[in-house]
PDB file of C-alpha atoms and ligand atoms in Angstrom:
ATOM      1  CA  GLN V 813       0.094  -0.345   0.036  1.00 74.00           C
ATOM      2  CA  ASP V 814       1.186   4.001  -0.341  1.00 93.00           C
ATOM      3  CA  HIS V 815      -1.096   5.051   1.797  1.00 97.00           C
ATOM      4  CA  LEU V 816      -3.646   3.854   4.825  1.00 98.00           C
ATOM      5  CA  VAL V 817      -6.980   6.404   4.206  1.00 98.00           C
ATOM      6  CA  ALA V 818      -9.811   3.601   4.858  1.00 98.00           C
ATOM      7  CA  ALA V 819      -9.435  -0.031   6.557  1.00 97.00           C
ATOM      8  CA  GLY V 820     -11.347  -1.586   3.679  1.00 96.00           C
ATOM      9  CA  GLN V 821      -8.067  -1.701   1.366  1.00 97.00           C
ATOM     10  CA  LEU V 822      -6.584  -4.493   3.950  1.00 97.00           C
ATOM     11  CA  SER V 823      -6.706  -7.861   3.842  1.00 97.00           C
ATOM     12  CA  ARG V 824      -6.490 -10.316   6.157  1.00 98.00           C
ATOM     13  CA  ALA V 825      -3.640 -10.483   5.411  1.00 98.00           C
ATOM     14  CA  ASP V 826      -2.019  -7.302   5.103  1.00 98.00           C
ATOM     15  CA  VAL V 827      -3.935  -6.863   8.979  1.00 98.00           C
ATOM     16  CA  GLU V 828      -1.873 -10.427  10.544  1.00 98.00           C
ATOM     17  CA  GLY V 829       1.187  -9.118   8.820  1.00 98.00           C
ATOM     18  CA  LEU V 830       1.543  -5.276  10.235  1.00 98.00           C
ATOM     19  CA  LEU V 831       0.110  -6.967  13.904  1.00 98.00           C
ATOM     20  CA  ASP V 832       2.909  -9.608  13.711  1.00 98.00           C
ATOM     21  CA  ARG V 833       5.329  -6.723  13.173  1.00 96.00           C
ATOM     22  CA  ALA V 834       3.746  -4.525  15.426  1.00 97.00           C
ATOM     23  CA  ALA V 835       3.827  -7.366  18.380  1.00 97.00           C
ATOM     24  CA  GLU V 836       8.307  -7.548  16.979  1.00 95.00           C
ATOM     25  CA  PHE V 837       7.966  -3.302  17.963  1.00 95.00           C
ATOM     26  CA  ASP V 838       6.181  -3.784  20.883  1.00 96.00           C
ATOM     27  CA  ALA V 839       8.632  -6.444  22.616  1.00 94.00           C
ATOM     28  CA  ALA V 840      11.774  -4.639  22.037  1.00 92.00           C
ATOM     29  CA  LEU V 841       9.926  -1.468  23.458  1.00 93.00           C
ATOM     30  CA  ALA V 842       8.947  -3.781  26.836  1.00 92.00           C
ATOM     31  CA  GLU V 843      12.808  -5.772  25.783  1.00 87.00           C
ATOM     32  CA  GLY V 844      14.014  -1.414  25.600  1.00 78.00           C
ATOM     33  CA  GLY V 845      11.582   1.100  26.417  1.00 68.00           C
ATOM     34  CA  GLY V 846      12.684   2.025  22.955  1.00 65.00           C
ATOM     35  CA  ALA V 847      16.726   1.877  23.449  1.00 68.00           C
ATOM     36  CA  ALA V 848      17.025  -1.197  22.122  1.00 67.00           C
ATOM     37  CA  LEU V 849      15.829  -0.199  18.811  1.00 79.00           C
ATOM     38  CA  PRO V 850      18.270   1.132  15.930  1.00 78.00           C
ATOM     39  CA  ALA V 851      17.702   3.910  14.589  1.00 83.00           C
ATOM     40  CA  ARG V 852      15.593   3.742  10.442  1.00 88.00           C
ATOM     41  CA  TYR V 853      14.433   5.833   9.115  1.00 93.00           C
ATOM     42  CA  PRO V 854      17.144   8.640  10.570  1.00 92.00           C
ATOM     43  CA  GLU V 855      16.993  10.933   7.914  1.00 91.00           C
ATOM     44  CA  THR V 856      12.923  10.428   7.995  1.00 97.00           C
ATOM     45  CA  VAL V 857      11.206  13.640   8.339  1.00 98.00           C
ATOM     46  CA  LEU V 858       7.327  13.099   9.211  1.00 98.00           C
ATOM     47  CA  ALA V 859       4.566  16.101   8.963  1.00 98.00           C
ATOM     48  CA  LEU V 860       1.655  15.737  11.463  1.00 98.00           C
ATOM     49  CA  CYS V 861      -1.659  17.777   9.598  1.00 98.00           C
ATOM     50  CA  PHE V 862      -4.792  17.751  12.518  1.00 98.00           C
ATOM     51  CA  TYR V 863      -7.474  19.965  12.009  1.00 97.00           C
ATOM     52  CA  GLU V 864      -8.557  18.405  14.955  1.00 97.00           C
ATOM     53  CA  PRO V 865      -7.673  17.719  18.246  1.00 97.00           C
ATOM     54  CA  SER V 866      -6.109  14.694  20.031  1.00 98.00           C
ATOM     55  CA  THR V 867      -3.881  13.451  22.220  1.00 98.00           C
ATOM     56  CA  ARG V 868      -3.783  10.102  21.293  1.00 98.00           C
ATOM     57  CA  THR V 869      -2.967   9.202  17.507  1.00 98.00           C
ATOM     58  CA  LYS V 870      -1.485  12.646  17.350  1.00 98.00           C
ATOM     59  CA  MET V 871       1.122  11.570  20.145  1.00 98.00           C
ATOM     60  CA  SER V 872       1.086   7.592  19.617  1.00 98.00           C
ATOM     61  CA  PHE V 873       2.199   9.017  16.279  1.00 98.00           C
ATOM     62  CA  GLU V 874       4.931  11.436  16.867  1.00 98.00           C
ATOM     63  CA  THR V 875       6.763   8.449  19.199  1.00 97.00           C
ATOM     64  CA  ALA V 876       6.065   6.002  17.152  1.00 97.00           C
ATOM     65  CA  MET V 877       8.435   7.986  14.098  1.00 97.00           C
ATOM     66  CA  LYS V 878      10.766   8.813  17.280  1.00 95.00           C
ATOM     67  CA  ARG V 879      11.167   5.349  18.106  1.00 94.00           C
ATOM     68  CA  LEU V 880      12.162   4.055  14.570  1.00 95.00           C
ATOM     69  CA  GLY V 881      14.869   7.305  14.165  1.00 94.00           C
ATOM     70  CA  GLY V 882      13.078   9.767  13.153  1.00 96.00           C
ATOM     71  CA  ARG V 883      11.571  13.316  13.456  1.00 97.00           C
ATOM     72  CA  VAL V 884       8.368  14.602  13.165  1.00 98.00           C
ATOM     73  CA  VAL V 885       6.784  18.537  11.717  1.00 98.00           C
ATOM     74  CA  ASP V 886       4.145  19.857  13.318  1.00 97.00           C
ATOM     75  CA  MET V 887       1.981  22.091  11.381  1.00 97.00           C
ATOM     76  CA  GLY V 888       0.338  23.017  14.963  1.00 94.00           C
ATOM     77  CA  SER V 889      -3.503  24.158  15.201  1.00 93.00           C
ATOM     78  CA  VAL V 890      -5.281  25.087  12.787  1.00 93.00           C
ATOM     79  CA  ASP V 891      -5.634  29.111  13.984  1.00 93.00           C
ATOM     80  CA  ALA V 892      -2.304  28.992  14.406  1.00 91.00           C
ATOM     81  CA  SER V 893      -1.804  27.736  10.949  1.00 93.00           C
ATOM     82  CA  SER V 894      -2.433  29.448   7.427  1.00 94.00           C
ATOM     83  CA  VAL V 895      -5.128  27.654   7.466  1.00 93.00           C
ATOM     84  CA  SER V 896      -6.901  30.543   9.205  1.00 94.00           C
ATOM     85  CA  LYS V 897      -5.869  32.781   6.184  1.00 94.00           C
ATOM     86  CA  GLY V 898      -7.908  30.173   3.697  1.00 95.00           C
ATOM     87  CA  GLU V 899      -5.581  27.634   2.474  1.00 96.00           C
ATOM     88  CA  SER V 900      -7.237  24.557   0.738  1.00 97.00           C
ATOM     89  CA  LEU V 901      -6.195  20.899   1.832  1.00 97.00           C
ATOM     90  CA  ALA V 902      -4.841  20.845  -1.674  1.00 97.00           C
ATOM     91  CA  ASP V 903      -2.464  23.838  -1.258  1.00 98.00           C
ATOM     92  CA  THR V 904      -1.242  23.179   2.061  1.00 98.00           C
ATOM     93  CA  VAL V 905      -0.320  18.750   1.468  1.00 98.00           C
ATOM     94  CA  ARG V 906       1.410  19.939  -1.697  1.00 98.00           C
ATOM     95  CA  VAL V 907       3.499  22.522   0.175  1.00 98.00           C
ATOM     96  CA  ILE V 908       3.378  20.116   3.066  1.00 97.00           C
ATOM     97  CA  GLU V 909       5.243  17.187   1.328  1.00 97.00           C
ATOM     98  CA  GLY V 910       8.088  19.492   0.278  1.00 97.00           C
ATOM     99  CA  TYR V 911       9.032  19.350   3.861  1.00 98.00           C
ATOM    100  CA  ALA V 912       8.156  15.336   4.959  1.00 98.00           C
ATOM    101  CA  ASP V 913       8.509  12.194   3.757  1.00 98.00           C
ATOM    102  CA  GLY V 914       5.048  10.972   5.015  1.00 98.00           C
ATOM    103  CA  LEU V 915       2.579  12.688   6.107  1.00 98.00           C
ATOM    104  CA  VAL V 916      -0.447  11.920   9.005  1.00 98.00           C
ATOM    105  CA  LEU V 917      -3.858  13.783   8.492  1.00 98.00           C
ATOM    106  CA  ARG V 918      -6.237  14.722  10.478  1.00 98.00           C
ATOM    107  CA  HIS V 919      -9.316  16.779   9.085  1.00 98.00           C
ATOM    108  CA  PRO V 920     -13.263  17.288  10.135  1.00 97.00           C
ATOM    109  CA  ARG V 921     -14.447  16.381   6.535  1.00 97.00           C
ATOM    110  CA  GLU V 922     -15.048  12.693   4.930  1.00 97.00           C
ATOM    111  CA  GLY V 923     -12.371  11.547   2.320  1.00 98.00           C
ATOM    112  CA  ALA V 924     -10.161  14.475   3.151  1.00 98.00           C
ATOM    113  CA  ALA V 925      -7.497  11.937   3.718  1.00 98.00           C
ATOM    114  CA  LYS V 926      -8.240  10.253   0.407  1.00 98.00           C
ATOM    115  CA  MET V 927      -8.259  13.550  -1.307  1.00 98.00           C
ATOM    116  CA  ALA V 928      -4.444  15.086  -0.269  1.00 98.00           C
ATOM    117  CA  ALA V 929      -2.797  11.221  -2.021  1.00 98.00           C
ATOM    118  CA  GLU V 930      -4.518  11.816  -4.836  1.00 97.00           C
ATOM    119  CA  PHE V 931      -1.794  15.911  -4.721  1.00 97.00           C
ATOM    120  CA  VAL V 932       1.143  13.787  -3.228  1.00 97.00           C
ATOM    121  CA  ASP V 933       3.441  11.411  -3.588  1.00 96.00           C
ATOM    122  CA  VAL V 934       4.370  10.530  -0.096  1.00 97.00           C
ATOM    123  CA  PRO V 935       2.570   8.302   1.846  1.00 98.00           C
ATOM    124  CA  VAL V 936      -0.627   9.565   3.515  1.00 98.00           C
ATOM    125  CA  VAL V 937      -2.467   8.675   6.705  1.00 98.00           C
ATOM    126  CA  ASN V 938      -6.108   8.699   6.882  1.00 98.00           C
ATOM    127  CA  ALA V 939      -5.798   9.627  11.219  1.00 98.00           C
ATOM    128  CA  GLY V 940      -9.814  10.209  11.383  1.00 98.00           C
ATOM    129  CA  ASP V 941     -11.764  12.561   8.695  1.00 98.00           C
ATOM    130  CA  GLY V 942     -14.684  12.966  10.108  1.00 97.00           C
ATOM    131  CA  ALA V 943     -17.370  11.206  10.843  1.00 97.00           C
ATOM    132  CA  GLY V 944     -15.808   8.823   8.258  1.00 98.00           C
ATOM    133  CA  GLN V 945     -12.631   6.834   8.549  1.00 98.00           C
ATOM    134  CA  HIS V 946      -9.672   5.827  11.109  1.00 98.00           C
ATOM    135  CA  PRO V 947      -8.079   3.375  10.180  1.00 98.00           C
ATOM    136  CA  SER V 948      -4.946   3.638  11.598  1.00 98.00           C
ATOM    137  CA  GLN V 949      -6.967   3.512  15.784  1.00 98.00           C
ATOM    138  CA  THR V 950      -8.155   0.045  13.754  1.00 98.00           C
ATOM    139  CA  LEU V 951      -4.973  -1.488  13.355  1.00 98.00           C
ATOM    140  CA  LEU V 952      -4.799  -1.104  16.935  1.00 98.00           C
ATOM    141  CA  ASP V 953      -8.456  -1.498  17.959  1.00 98.00           C
ATOM    142  CA  LEU V 954      -7.850  -4.813  16.593  1.00 98.00           C
ATOM    143  CA  TYR V 955      -4.062  -5.606  17.879  1.00 98.00           C
ATOM    144  CA  THR V 956      -5.462  -5.404  20.821  1.00 98.00           C
ATOM    145  CA  ILE V 957      -8.305  -7.637  19.858  1.00 98.00           C
ATOM    146  CA  ARG V 958      -5.858 -10.107  18.607  1.00 98.00           C
ATOM    147  CA  GLU V 959      -4.085  -9.599  22.354  1.00 98.00           C
ATOM    148  CA  ALA V 960      -7.117 -10.268  24.882  1.00 98.00           C
ATOM    149  CA  ALA V 961      -9.487 -11.858  23.413  1.00 98.00           C
ATOM    150  CA  GLY V 962      -8.431 -13.857  19.908  1.00 98.00           C
ATOM    151  CA  LEU V 963      -9.867 -12.220  16.754  1.00 98.00           C
ATOM    152  CA  ASP V 964     -10.587 -16.000  15.763  1.00 96.00           C
ATOM    153  CA  ASP V 965     -14.385 -16.270  16.568  1.00 96.00           C
ATOM    154  CA  LEU V 966     -14.808 -13.917  17.757  1.00 98.00           C
ATOM    155  CA  THR V 967     -18.258 -12.402  18.997  1.00 98.00           C
ATOM    156  CA  ILE V 968     -18.303  -8.024  19.460  1.00 98.00           C
ATOM    157  CA  GLY V 969     -20.526  -5.511  20.506  1.00 98.00           C
ATOM    158  CA  ILE V 970     -20.158  -2.704  19.646  1.00 98.00           C
ATOM    159  CA  VAL V 971     -22.339   0.383  21.188  1.00 98.00           C
ATOM    160  CA  GLY V 972     -22.421   3.371  21.539  1.00 97.00           C
ATOM    161  CA  ASP V 973     -22.721   6.008  18.157  1.00 96.00           C
ATOM    162  CA  LEU V 974     -22.432   4.314  15.472  1.00 98.00           C
ATOM    163  CA  LYS V 975     -23.729   7.404  13.079  1.00 97.00           C
ATOM    164  CA  TYR V 976     -20.566   9.290  13.303  1.00 97.00           C
ATOM    165  CA  GLY V 977     -18.365   6.840  14.874  1.00 97.00           C
ATOM    166  CA  ARG V 978     -15.229   6.726  12.754  1.00 98.00           C
ATOM    167  CA  THR V 979     -13.688   4.271  14.272  1.00 98.00           C
ATOM    168  CA  VAL V 980     -16.373   2.047  14.572  1.00 98.00           C
ATOM    169  CA  HIS V 981     -16.781   2.686  10.562  1.00 98.00           C
ATOM    170  CA  SER V 982     -12.935   1.238  10.768  1.00 98.00           C
ATOM    171  CA  LEU V 983     -13.347  -1.148  13.100  1.00 98.00           C
ATOM    172  CA  ALA V 984     -16.845  -2.807  11.170  1.00 98.00           C
ATOM    173  CA  THR V 985     -15.061  -2.788   7.191  1.00 97.00           C
ATOM    174  CA  ALA V 986     -12.242  -4.324   8.897  1.00 98.00           C
ATOM    175  CA  LEU V 987     -13.996  -7.229  10.953  1.00 98.00           C
ATOM    176  CA  THR V 988     -15.017  -8.592   8.073  1.00 97.00           C
ATOM    177  CA  GLU V 989     -12.616 -10.348   6.736  1.00 97.00           C
ATOM    178  CA  PHE V 990     -12.558 -12.280  10.416  1.00 97.00           C
ATOM    179  CA  ASP V 991     -16.217 -13.409   9.972  1.00 95.00           C
ATOM    180  CA  ALA V 992     -16.521 -12.013  13.247  1.00 97.00           C
ATOM    181  CA  ARG V 993     -20.349 -11.765  14.604  1.00 98.00           C
ATOM    182  CA  MET V 994     -20.578  -7.924  14.987  1.00 98.00           C
ATOM    183  CA  HIS V 995     -23.428  -6.794  16.912  1.00 98.00           C
ATOM    184  CA  PHE V 996     -24.383  -3.536  16.922  1.00 98.00           C
ATOM    185  CA  VAL V 997     -26.290  -1.172  20.047  1.00 98.00           C
ATOM    186  CA  SER V 998     -27.251   2.135  18.916  1.00 97.00           C
ATOM    187  CA  PRO V 999     -30.374   4.578  20.059  1.00 95.00           C
ATOM    188  CA  GLU V1000     -32.243   4.850  16.919  1.00 94.00           C
ATOM    189  CA  SER V1001     -31.119   8.176  15.533  1.00 94.00           C
ATOM    190  CA  LEU V1002     -27.872   7.028  15.748  1.00 96.00           C
ATOM    191  CA  GLN V1003     -27.531   4.318  13.968  1.00 97.00           C
ATOM    192  CA  LEU V1004     -24.976   3.140  11.652  1.00 97.00           C
ATOM    193  CA  PRO V1005     -24.593   4.815   8.259  1.00 96.00           C
ATOM    194  CA  ARG V1006     -26.492   3.050   5.157  1.00 95.00           C
ATOM    195  CA  SER V1007     -23.717   2.960   2.702  1.00 94.00           C
ATOM    196  CA  VAL V1008     -22.078   1.529   5.948  1.00 96.00           C
ATOM    197  CA  ARG V1009     -25.082  -1.334   7.131  1.00 95.00           C
ATOM    198  CA  PHE V1010     -24.936  -2.036   3.012  1.00 95.00           C
ATOM    199  CA  ASP V1011     -20.697  -2.650   2.815  1.00 94.00           C
ATOM    200  CA  LEU V1012     -21.531  -5.094   5.526  1.00 96.00           C
ATOM    201  CA  HIS V1013     -24.093  -6.489   4.615  1.00 95.00           C
ATOM    202  CA  GLU V1014     -22.397  -7.361   1.052  1.00 94.00           C
ATOM    203  CA  SER V1015     -20.025  -8.372   2.535  1.00 94.00           C
ATOM    204  CA  GLY V1016     -21.820 -11.254   3.868  1.00 94.00           C
ATOM    205  CA  ALA V1017     -20.711  -9.637   7.609  1.00 94.00           C
ATOM    206  CA  GLN V1018     -23.881 -11.859   9.904  1.00 94.00           C
ATOM    207  CA  VAL V1019     -24.795  -8.217  11.879  1.00 97.00           C
ATOM    208  CA  ARG V1020     -27.530  -7.492  13.792  1.00 97.00           C
ATOM    209  CA  GLU V1021     -29.048  -4.560  15.392  1.00 97.00           C
ATOM    210  CA  HIS V1022     -30.643  -3.675  18.298  1.00 97.00           C
ATOM    211  CA  THR V1023     -31.276  -0.397  20.869  1.00 96.00           C
ATOM    212  CA  ASP V1024     -31.332  -3.364  24.772  1.00 96.00           C
ATOM    213  CA  LEU V1025     -27.232  -4.071  25.614  1.00 97.00           C
ATOM    214  CA  ASP V1026     -28.607  -6.514  28.168  1.00 95.00           C
ATOM    215  CA  GLU V1027     -30.170  -8.330  24.397  1.00 94.00           C
ATOM    216  CA  VAL V1028     -26.039  -9.346  23.838  1.00 97.00           C
ATOM    217  CA  LEU V1029     -24.416  -8.384  26.395  1.00 98.00           C
ATOM    218  CA  PRO V1030     -24.209 -12.519  28.060  1.00 98.00           C
ATOM    219  CA  GLU V1031     -22.498 -13.819  24.191  1.00 97.00           C
ATOM    220  CA  LEU V1032     -20.006 -11.204  23.908  1.00 98.00           C
ATOM    221  CA  ASP V1033     -16.896 -11.295  24.578  1.00 98.00           C
ATOM    222  CA  VAL V1034     -15.464  -8.316  23.288  1.00 98.00           C
ATOM    223  CA  LEU V1035     -17.621  -4.937  24.245  1.00 98.00           C
ATOM    224  CA  TYR V1036     -16.373  -1.841  21.858  1.00 98.00           C
ATOM    225  CA  VAL V1037     -17.687   1.462  24.172  1.00 98.00           C
ATOM    226  CA  THR V1038     -17.751   4.515  21.915  1.00 98.00           C
ATOM    227  CA  ARG V1039     -18.575   8.392  23.010  1.00 96.00           C
ATOM    228  CA  ILE V1040     -21.682   9.862  21.528  1.00 95.00           C
ATOM    229  CA  GLN V1041     -19.564  12.255  19.513  1.00 92.00           C
ATOM    230  CA  ARG V1042     -21.444  15.972  20.310  1.00 94.00           C
ATOM    231  CA  GLU V1043     -19.422  17.859  18.166  1.00 93.00           C
ATOM    232  CA  ARG V1044     -20.964  16.116  14.719  1.00 94.00           C
ATOM    233  CA  PHE V1045     -24.780  16.666  15.716  1.00 94.00           C
ATOM    234  CA  PRO V1046     -25.956  19.648  13.831  1.00 92.00           C
ATOM    235  CA  ASP V1047     -28.470  20.178  16.749  1.00 92.00           C
ATOM    236  CA  GLU V1048     -27.443  20.502  20.127  1.00 94.00           C
ATOM    237  CA  ASP V1049     -31.176  19.329  21.377  1.00 93.00           C
ATOM    238  CA  GLU V1050     -30.953  16.090  19.015  1.00 92.00           C
ATOM    239  CA  TYR V1051     -27.106  14.709  21.146  1.00 93.00           C
ATOM    240  CA  GLN V1052     -28.944  16.239  24.625  1.00 93.00           C
ATOM    241  CA  LYS V1053     -31.477  13.086  23.362  1.00 92.00           C
ATOM    242  CA  VAL V1054     -28.894  10.705  23.723  1.00 92.00           C
ATOM    243  CA  ALA V1055     -26.058  12.285  25.508  1.00 91.00           C
ATOM    244  CA  GLY V1056     -25.471   9.482  28.813  1.00 89.00           C
ATOM    245  CA  GLU V1057     -27.383   6.857  27.302  1.00 89.00           C
ATOM    246  CA  PHE V1058     -25.150   4.257  28.020  1.00 90.00           C
ATOM    247  CA  LYS V1059     -23.694   3.888  30.919  1.00 94.00           C
ATOM    248  CA  ILE V1060     -21.061   1.216  31.404  1.00 97.00           C
ATOM    249  CA  ASP V1061     -19.923   0.486  34.874  1.00 97.00           C
ATOM    250  CA  SER V1062     -20.333  -3.491  37.277  1.00 97.00           C
ATOM    251  CA  ASP V1063     -24.018  -2.805  37.874  1.00 97.00           C
ATOM    252  CA  THR V1064     -24.355  -3.649  33.884  1.00 97.00           C
ATOM    253  CA  LEU V1065     -21.465  -6.121  33.770  1.00 97.00           C
ATOM    254  CA  ASP V1066     -23.240  -8.598  35.828  1.00 96.00           C
ATOM    255  CA  ALA V1067     -24.837  -9.878  33.281  1.00 96.00           C
ATOM    256  CA  ALA V1068     -22.018 -10.500  30.977  1.00 98.00           C
ATOM    257  CA  ARG V1069     -18.899 -13.104  31.595  1.00 98.00           C
ATOM    258  CA  ASP V1070     -15.854 -12.882  33.529  1.00 97.00           C
ATOM    259  CA  ASP V1071     -13.241 -13.153  30.589  1.00 98.00           C
ATOM    260  CA  LEU V1072     -15.295  -9.923  28.759  1.00 98.00           C
ATOM    261  CA  THR V1073     -12.971  -7.348  26.969  1.00 98.00           C
ATOM    262  CA  VAL V1074     -13.877  -4.484  27.970  1.00 98.00           C
ATOM    263  CA  MET V1075     -12.660  -1.530  24.358  1.00 98.00           C
ATOM    264  CA  HIS V1076     -12.842   2.621  23.880  1.00 98.00           C
ATOM    265  CA  PRO V1077     -11.505   4.386  21.275  1.00 98.00           C
ATOM    266  CA  LEU V1078     -10.920   7.041  24.042  1.00 98.00           C
ATOM    267  CA  PRO V1079     -11.681   9.628  24.750  1.00 97.00           C
ATOM    268  CA  ARG V1080     -14.013   9.248  27.493  1.00 97.00           C
ATOM    269  CA  VAL V1081     -16.774  11.433  28.405  1.00 94.00           C
ATOM    270  CA  ASP V1082     -19.304   8.980  31.504  1.00 94.00           C
ATOM    271  CA  GLU V1083     -19.638   6.228  29.374  1.00 96.00           C
ATOM    272  CA  ILE V1084     -17.460   3.353  31.502  1.00 98.00           C
ATOM    273  CA  ALA V1085     -17.234   4.415  34.828  1.00 98.00           C
ATOM    274  CA  PRO V1086     -13.971   4.909  36.573  1.00 98.00           C
ATOM    275  CA  GLU V1087     -14.778   1.391  39.131  1.00 98.00           C
ATOM    276  CA  ILE V1088     -14.288  -0.574  35.670  1.00 98.00           C
ATOM    277  CA  ASP V1089     -10.688   0.482  35.193  1.00 98.00           C
ATOM    278  CA  ASP V1090      -9.196  -1.617  38.008  1.00 96.00           C
ATOM    279  CA  THR V1091     -10.809  -4.977  36.710  1.00 98.00           C
ATOM    280  CA  ASP V1092      -9.464  -6.991  33.882  1.00 98.00           C
ATOM    281  CA  HIS V1093     -12.303  -6.869  31.910  1.00 98.00           C
ATOM    282  CA  ALA V1094     -11.266  -2.735  31.352  1.00 98.00           C
ATOM    283  CA  HIS V1095      -8.279  -3.371  28.273  1.00 98.00           C
ATOM    284  CA  TYR V1096      -8.472   0.396  27.141  1.00 98.00           C
ATOM    285  CA  PHE V1097      -5.675   2.579  28.078  1.00 98.00           C
ATOM    286  CA  GLU V1098      -3.737  -0.213  26.655  1.00 98.00           C
ATOM    287  CA  GLN V1099      -4.959  -0.552  23.320  1.00 98.00           C
ATOM    288  CA  ALA V1100      -4.555   3.566  23.563  1.00 98.00           C
ATOM    289  CA  HIS V1101      -0.823   2.449  24.401  1.00 98.00           C
ATOM    290  CA  ASN V1102      -1.076   0.300  21.006  1.00 98.00           C
ATOM    291  CA  GLY V1103      -0.796   2.863  19.283  1.00 98.00           C
ATOM    292  CA  VAL V1104       3.157   3.372  19.837  1.00 98.00           C
ATOM    293  CA  PRO V1105       4.104  -0.618  18.841  1.00 97.00           C
ATOM    294  CA  VAL V1106       1.308  -0.445  16.016  1.00 98.00           C
ATOM    295  CA  ARG V1107       1.533   2.268  14.991  1.00 98.00           C
ATOM    296  CA  MET V1108       5.449   2.255  14.836  1.00 97.00           C
ATOM    297  CA  ALA V1109       5.001  -0.979  11.933  1.00 97.00           C
ATOM    298  CA  LEU V1110       2.717   1.267  10.143  1.00 98.00           C
ATOM    299  CA  LEU V1111       4.504   3.750   9.673  1.00 97.00           C
ATOM    300  CA  ASP V1112       7.662   1.750   8.535  1.00 96.00           C
ATOM    301  CA  GLN V1113       5.528  -0.543   5.929  1.00 96.00           C
ATOM    302  CA  LEU V1114       4.701   2.722   4.314  1.00 97.00           C
ATOM    303  CA  LEU V1115       7.828   4.060   4.680  1.00 96.00           C
ATOM    304  CA  SER V1116       9.579   1.108   3.621  1.00 92.00           C
ATOM    305  CA  ASN V1117       7.409   1.165   0.604  1.00 87.00           C
ATOM    306  CA  HIS V1118       8.601   4.503  -0.854  1.00 84.00           C
ATOM    307  CA  GLU V1119      12.192   3.897  -0.277  1.00 76.00           C
TER     308      GLU V1119
HETATM  309  N1  LIG B 529      -8.636   7.912  20.136  1.00 52.48           N
HETATM  310  C1  LIG B 529      -8.088   8.753  19.172  1.00 52.48           C
HETATM  311  O1  LIG B 529      -8.723   8.873  17.804  1.00 52.48           O
HETATM  312  O2  LIG B 529      -7.791   9.473  19.992  1.00 52.48           O
HETATM  313  P1  LIG B 529      -7.396  11.179  19.947  1.00 52.48           P
HETATM  314  O3  LIG B 529      -8.604  12.319  19.349  1.00 52.48           O
HETATM  315  O4  LIG B 529      -6.795  11.582  21.254  1.00 52.48           O
HETATM  316  O5  LIG B 529      -6.824  11.361  18.996  1.00 52.48           O
END
């Protein structure tokens, strides 16, 4: 692959290769905290172009590039860059291509990364395009699932904002490669977008949709919880109608299996009670930590392909 803009680009073999490579980086980091790694990309510069806020994605890409021996340049916030003067995305990425060997882009518009990839020759990673996709998050989600529950014969519940949740759209697409049984749980107004539902059905995926988590919780190997994406709602009143709809606490998990893996792409607001954090169910901080080895594997592949 030259770019990673959507999870649908990745076959099962592609994913497994990346996760295996991530496991090697993970082991090396655990052994030497990064000192054990040779500087594979000492001359390489990665550009971070984030038109929306981020903690995990931005910092883990930066850490990954530095762990591989490279450096990063950061466009900074929209307000601090010439985007605020009206510069187009196409012009911005063509300029940044001259400064860097790869580009990580987060943008509020669906399709932004795909469009950017058409304007530049350096690898582009979609770090989130509006309510569209977030494929590098999917890789770390799959890595976490593989470690915690295994990817074979998986039954997963994905709960919360399925309409605007880009991590959901990417993860669901990728899970079709693994024949997972997928249960989608949301308020009626936040069900999967028609296009995602259509693609899942076309792929022959085992999909069911619910409004009540209790219907499926006892069956699940993994519960993937998501935040209601307040910033995507055109109308605050509509957000208020669904805010706090799904809250996972100890009482909720009474009905779950003892080995249920609870995940969340983070940030959370109130979807998972802090009392879950110290239980064996909680895998969401480990999930965030997995961003570094997984993004090292992804950068290694994209940059070595481009050499
Ligand atoms: N999971 C995720 O994308 O987090 P950030 O928005 O902090 O990058």
